[in-house]
Every structure is written in structure tokens, then in C-alpha cells.
Short mmCIF file of C-alpha atoms in Angstrom, two decimals:
data_model
loop_
_atom_site.label_atom_id
_atom_site.label_comp_id
_atom_site.label_asym_id
_atom_site.label_seq_id
_atom_site.Cartn_x
_atom_site.Cartn_y
_atom_site.Cartn_z
CA UNK A 1 1.70 -21.33 -12.54
CA UNK A 2 -0.90 -24.06 -11.80
CA UNK A 3 -1.52 -24.74 -15.61
CA UNK A 4 -4.26 -22.30 -16.17
CA UNK A 5 -4.49 -20.22 -19.15
CA UNK A 6 -6.97 -17.57 -20.33
CA UNK A 7 -7.78 -16.30 -23.76
CA UNK A 8 -7.87 -13.69 -25.00
CA UNK A 9 -5.59 -11.69 -22.62
CA UNK A 10 -6.77 -8.54 -23.67
CA UNK A 11 -10.13 -7.56 -25.72
CA UNK A 12 -11.61 -4.36 -26.66
CA UNK A 13 -15.29 -4.68 -27.85
CA UNK A 14 -18.47 -2.46 -28.33
CA UNK A 15 -21.61 -2.31 -26.21
CA UNK A 16 -24.13 -4.94 -27.55
CA UNK A 17 -21.83 -7.47 -28.91
CA UNK A 18 -21.34 -11.00 -27.39
CA UNK A 19 -17.93 -11.81 -25.73
CA UNK A 20 -16.73 -15.28 -24.73
CA UNK A 21 -13.73 -15.73 -22.57
CA UNK A 22 -11.99 -19.06 -22.23
CA UNK A 23 -10.16 -20.55 -19.26
CA UNK A 24 -8.29 -23.75 -19.70
CA UNK A 25 -6.77 -25.97 -17.09
CA UNK A 26 -4.21 -28.82 -17.28
CA UNK A 27 -4.70 -29.95 -13.80
CA UNK A 28 -7.97 -31.91 -14.05
CA UNK A 29 -9.50 -30.15 -11.21
CA UNK A 30 -13.14 -30.30 -10.51
CA UNK A 31 -13.79 -26.93 -9.47
CA UNK A 32 -13.46 -23.62 -11.78
CA UNK A 33 -14.41 -20.21 -11.05
CA UNK A 34 -14.73 -16.87 -12.91
CA UNK A 35 -14.20 -13.61 -11.03
CA UNK A 36 -14.04 -9.99 -11.95
CA UNK A 37 -11.78 -7.42 -10.38
CA UNK A 38 -12.73 -3.76 -10.12
CA UNK A 39 -11.18 -1.08 -8.24
CA UNK A 40 -12.81 -0.67 -4.88
CA UNK A 41 -14.51 -3.86 -5.20
CA UNK A 42 -11.92 -6.44 -4.99
CA UNK A 43 -12.56 -9.97 -6.47
CA UNK A 44 -16.16 -10.80 -6.95
CA UNK A 45 -17.53 -14.21 -8.05
CA UNK A 46 -19.44 -14.42 -11.16
CA UNK A 47 -20.17 -18.24 -11.75
CA UNK A 48 -18.40 -21.29 -10.72
CA UNK A 49 -18.52 -24.95 -11.75
CA UNK A 50 -18.25 -28.15 -9.77
CA UNK A 51 -17.94 -30.54 -12.60
CA UNK A 52 -18.78 -30.99 -16.22
CA UNK A 53 -22.19 -29.49 -16.91
CA UNK A 54 -22.53 -28.49 -13.27
CA UNK A 55 -22.44 -24.80 -12.67
CA UNK A 56 -24.04 -22.25 -10.31
CA UNK A 57 -24.31 -18.51 -9.71
CA UNK A 58 -21.89 -16.14 -7.68
CA UNK A 59 -22.33 -12.83 -6.39
CA UNK A 60 -22.68 -10.83 -9.63
CA UNK A 61 -23.91 -13.19 -12.14
CA UNK A 62 -26.56 -11.00 -14.07
CA UNK A 63 -25.42 -10.46 -17.69
CA UNK A 64 -23.03 -13.53 -17.64
CA UNK A 65 -23.62 -17.15 -18.44
CA UNK A 66 -21.07 -20.04 -18.35
CA UNK A 67 -20.36 -23.41 -19.81
CA UNK A 68 -18.37 -26.34 -19.17
CA UNK A 69 -18.58 -29.19 -21.61
CA UNK A 70 -15.06 -30.65 -20.70
CA UNK A 71 -13.37 -30.69 -17.51
CA UNK A 72 -10.55 -28.59 -18.86
CA UNK A 73 -12.47 -25.79 -20.25
CA UNK A 74 -14.74 -23.19 -18.54
CA UNK A 75 -16.22 -20.55 -20.84
CA UNK A 76 -17.71 -17.31 -19.65
CA UNK A 77 -20.15 -15.43 -22.13
CA UNK A 78 -21.43 -11.93 -22.09
CA UNK A 79 -24.45 -12.29 -24.27
CA UNK A 80 -24.60 -8.38 -24.74
CA UNK A 81 -21.69 -6.65 -23.43
CA UNK A 82 -22.20 -3.28 -21.54
CA UNK A 83 -19.64 -0.74 -20.17
CA UNK A 84 -20.21 -1.76 -16.91
CA UNK A 85 -18.70 -5.03 -17.87
CA UNK A 86 -15.47 -3.49 -18.33
CA UNK A 87 -13.19 -5.29 -15.97
CA UNK A 88 -10.29 -7.65 -15.47
CA UNK A 89 -11.62 -11.10 -15.40
CA UNK A 90 -9.83 -13.90 -13.66
CA UNK A 91 -10.22 -17.67 -13.85
CA UNK A 92 -9.27 -19.93 -10.89
CA UNK A 93 -9.41 -23.60 -10.16
CA UNK A 94 -9.27 -25.62 -7.05
CA UNK A 95 -8.97 -29.24 -6.21
CA UNK A 96 -11.95 -28.89 -3.71
CA UNK A 97 -10.21 -30.25 -0.66
CA UNK A 98 -9.30 -26.92 1.12
CA UNK A 99 -10.44 -24.51 -1.40
CA UNK A 100 -7.15 -22.96 -2.06
CA UNK A 101 -7.55 -21.22 -5.25
CA UNK A 102 -5.02 -21.09 -8.29
CA UNK A 103 -5.64 -18.20 -10.45
CA UNK A 104 -4.95 -17.58 -14.33
CA UNK A 105 -3.24 -14.49 -15.56
CA UNK A 106 -6.34 -12.60 -16.23
CA UNK A 107 -8.24 -11.12 -19.17
CA UNK A 108 -8.60 -7.45 -19.47
CA UNK A 109 -11.97 -6.66 -21.28
CA UNK A 110 -12.90 -2.93 -22.26
CA UNK A 111 -16.51 -2.46 -23.58
CA UNK A 112 -16.86 0.80 -25.37
CA UNK B 1 -24.24 -10.55 3.48
CA UNK B 2 -20.89 -11.09 4.10
CA UNK B 3 -18.62 -8.24 4.49
CA UNK B 4 -14.66 -8.15 4.98
CA UNK B 5 -12.72 -4.96 5.54
CA UNK B 6 -8.97 -4.75 5.23
CA UNK B 7 -7.48 -2.28 7.47
CA UNK B 8 -6.36 0.37 4.84
CA UNK B 9 -6.42 0.56 1.15
CA UNK B 10 -2.39 1.21 1.17
CA UNK B 11 0.41 0.74 3.87
CA UNK B 12 3.94 2.00 3.57
CA UNK B 13 6.68 0.77 5.72
CA UNK B 14 10.32 0.95 6.10
CA UNK B 15 12.52 -1.97 4.85
CA UNK B 16 13.48 -4.27 7.92
CA UNK B 17 10.28 -3.41 9.68
CA UNK B 18 7.20 -5.60 10.28
CA UNK B 19 4.33 -5.14 8.11
CA UNK B 20 1.02 -5.97 9.78
CA UNK B 21 -2.17 -6.20 7.82
CA UNK B 22 -5.53 -6.71 9.23
CA UNK B 23 -8.64 -8.40 8.03
CA UNK B 24 -12.07 -7.99 9.87
CA UNK B 25 -15.18 -9.84 8.87
CA UNK B 26 -18.79 -9.88 9.82
CA UNK B 27 -21.91 -11.87 9.51
CA UNK B 28 -20.16 -15.32 9.32
CA UNK B 29 -18.03 -17.61 10.98
CA UNK B 30 -15.71 -19.13 8.52
CA UNK B 31 -14.17 -22.51 8.91
CA UNK B 32 -10.88 -21.11 7.63
CA UNK B 33 -9.32 -17.96 6.17
CA UNK B 34 -6.77 -17.55 3.44
CA UNK B 35 -4.28 -15.02 2.56
CA UNK B 36 -3.04 -14.21 -1.04
CA UNK B 37 -0.64 -11.96 -2.78
CA UNK B 38 -1.34 -10.07 -5.85
CA UNK B 39 1.30 -8.24 -8.21
CA UNK B 40 0.25 -5.74 -10.59
CA UNK B 41 -1.18 -7.18 -13.77
CA UNK B 42 -1.32 -10.90 -12.43
CA UNK B 43 -3.71 -13.11 -10.75
CA UNK B 44 -3.52 -13.70 -6.86
CA UNK B 45 -1.21 -16.20 -5.47
CA UNK B 46 -2.06 -18.22 -2.40
CA UNK B 47 0.23 -17.63 0.64
CA UNK B 48 -1.36 -19.19 3.84
CA UNK B 49 -4.55 -20.85 5.15
CA UNK B 50 -5.48 -20.69 8.90
CA UNK B 51 -8.27 -22.83 10.39
CA UNK B 52 -10.76 -21.56 12.81
CA UNK B 53 -9.19 -23.97 15.55
CA UNK B 54 -5.65 -22.50 14.84
CA UNK B 55 -4.44 -19.49 16.48
CA UNK B 56 -1.49 -18.76 14.44
CA UNK B 57 0.21 -20.21 11.19
CA UNK B 58 3.96 -19.52 9.90
CA UNK B 59 5.65 -19.70 6.92
CA UNK B 60 9.10 -18.44 6.42
CA UNK B 61 8.76 -14.55 7.26
CA UNK B 62 5.02 -14.68 7.21
CA UNK B 63 2.76 -15.13 10.12
CA UNK B 64 -1.12 -15.29 10.32
CA UNK B 65 -3.11 -15.13 13.32
CA UNK B 66 -6.97 -15.86 13.54
CA UNK B 67 -9.23 -14.63 16.18
CA UNK B 68 -12.81 -16.04 15.75
CA UNK B 69 -13.84 -14.16 18.82
CA UNK B 70 -12.79 -10.73 17.24
CA UNK B 71 -13.74 -11.99 13.81
CA UNK B 72 -10.11 -10.78 12.77
CA UNK B 73 -7.08 -12.09 11.03
CA UNK B 74 -3.81 -10.46 11.20
CA UNK B 75 -1.08 -10.92 8.38
CA UNK B 76 2.38 -10.04 9.49
CA UNK B 77 5.52 -9.81 7.21
CA UNK B 78 8.71 -9.74 9.38
CA UNK B 79 11.95 -8.25 8.25
CA UNK B 80 10.19 -6.69 5.16
CA UNK B 81 12.00 -6.15 2.02
CA UNK B 82 11.21 -4.22 -1.10
CA UNK B 83 10.08 -7.54 -2.98
CA UNK B 84 7.29 -7.81 -0.61
CA UNK B 85 5.42 -4.73 -2.02
CA UNK B 86 2.17 -6.04 -3.52
CA UNK B 87 -1.41 -6.08 -2.67
CA UNK B 88 -2.52 -8.49 0.00
CA UNK B 89 -5.99 -10.13 -0.09
CA UNK B 90 -7.79 -11.89 2.65
CA UNK B 91 -10.32 -14.52 1.72
CA UNK B 92 -13.11 -16.48 3.86
CA UNK B 93 -14.54 -19.68 2.92
CA UNK B 94 -18.41 -19.52 2.58
CA UNK B 95 -19.17 -23.18 2.11
CA UNK B 96 -19.90 -24.76 -1.20
CA UNK B 97 -16.14 -24.51 -2.06
CA UNK B 98 -16.33 -20.72 -2.43
CA UNK B 99 -14.18 -17.73 -1.15
CA UNK B 100 -15.28 -14.32 -0.41
CA UNK B 101 -12.52 -11.97 -0.93
CA UNK B 102 -11.73 -8.55 0.74
CA UNK B 103 -10.54 -5.53 -1.43
CA UNK B 104 -6.96 -5.90 -0.37
CA UNK B 105 -4.24 -3.56 1.18
CA UNK B 106 -1.53 -2.40 -0.97
CA UNK B 107 1.98 -2.75 0.55
CA UNK B 108 4.78 -0.73 -0.17
CA UNK B 109 8.20 -1.50 1.40
CA UNK B 110 10.52 1.63 1.19
CA UNK B 111 14.07 0.87 0.91
#
């Protein structure tokens, strides 16, 4: 594994509650990404970061926000979770040289 | 917008045969393309990268081709084994250090 951990690994929550997922890396890589993976859609980019405090939106960013106050941590927040945000969330990192991405183990989120 | 089609959702082959997976894309000319393997319940794992000026890339029993005219990449696994059973994803670089992933092909190698 590329030194990436995600927490929690599983979470069940109710509609309307805030949820924060954490991605932690020990590689000191500059770029970090959050994806969601759903059947029939594959991996879709939510947000990414290209440095501390530098973030940008991906393909499916509505309803999500991110923060990166340290190189090693990238947080994904669902301000008010909806059932459509039930998914498996993956964090990834890359050194930025050739964009090969290394993925974390994933977080399975269920919004009831 | 970018679109990637991977030939089929599922592919079954007999052990020892060559598996061929297809990745077709539209609306973009990527500088390179990558292939990943994903096992159930786990994150994708990088396998191979091929650049636009490369026709073919090999790694052990894996081979990738890249035809920028056809906008297609083929991914081959020779002498397939049951342990090769997994979902294989292709991904295109989209600039800004981002990748766009296909939905994947689930390969099952039958003993």
C-alpha cells in the first residue's frame, strides 16, 4: 500500500446529518483526490487538492466540500448528507509527475 | 464531455487463454492512458501507463496498446490465471493532473 489510510472505513448515517471523511497519507505527496464509486458510473472525481489550502472541484462536487490544512490530511465533508450520497468513497494520491494514482482502501457510506 | 467505453461489463475466459479488454474514448486526445486493477472491496491498483507516442507497453503477462487514431486502447493478459479475475479500469489523463476513469470490465478466469 502507498501509505494511505481512510477513516472511518464504514459509516451509516441519517439524511440531513453532516459527515466528514478523512484521508491520511505518509508519502508527503502534493496531490490528493476524493472519488466516489457507484455501480454503472465507475470512479467519479469529487474534489482534488494540489497543495495545502489549494483545492478544486471535480466532476461531481455538488453537496461536498473539502479542506486541506496539512500536506498529509485531506478531509471530505458532506454538509447535509442525502441518500444519493450513499456510495463508496476513495481517496487517492499522486506525486504529480505522471499522474499515476495510489488509492486508499475506501470508505463505505450509507445514508438512510 | 469526456466519455470512455470499456467493451463489456463482464468477460469470462478459460484459464490459459488470452484476455483482451477494450477501452474506447471520445472528445479528447490524452497524452497518456493508464490501466488499473480493482479487487472487490479494495481500491484500484495501478498496472500500466502508455503514452500517446507509444504503440505498445508490456509488463510480464500484461500488454497494452494505444491507437490515438482509433481512440482506443487494448489491454491483454496472456496465459490468464484465476488470480487475474478482477475488474480492470482504464483511465485517461485530462490535464491538471487529473484522471477520468471508465466504468471497468469485470474479468473472470474460469479454471
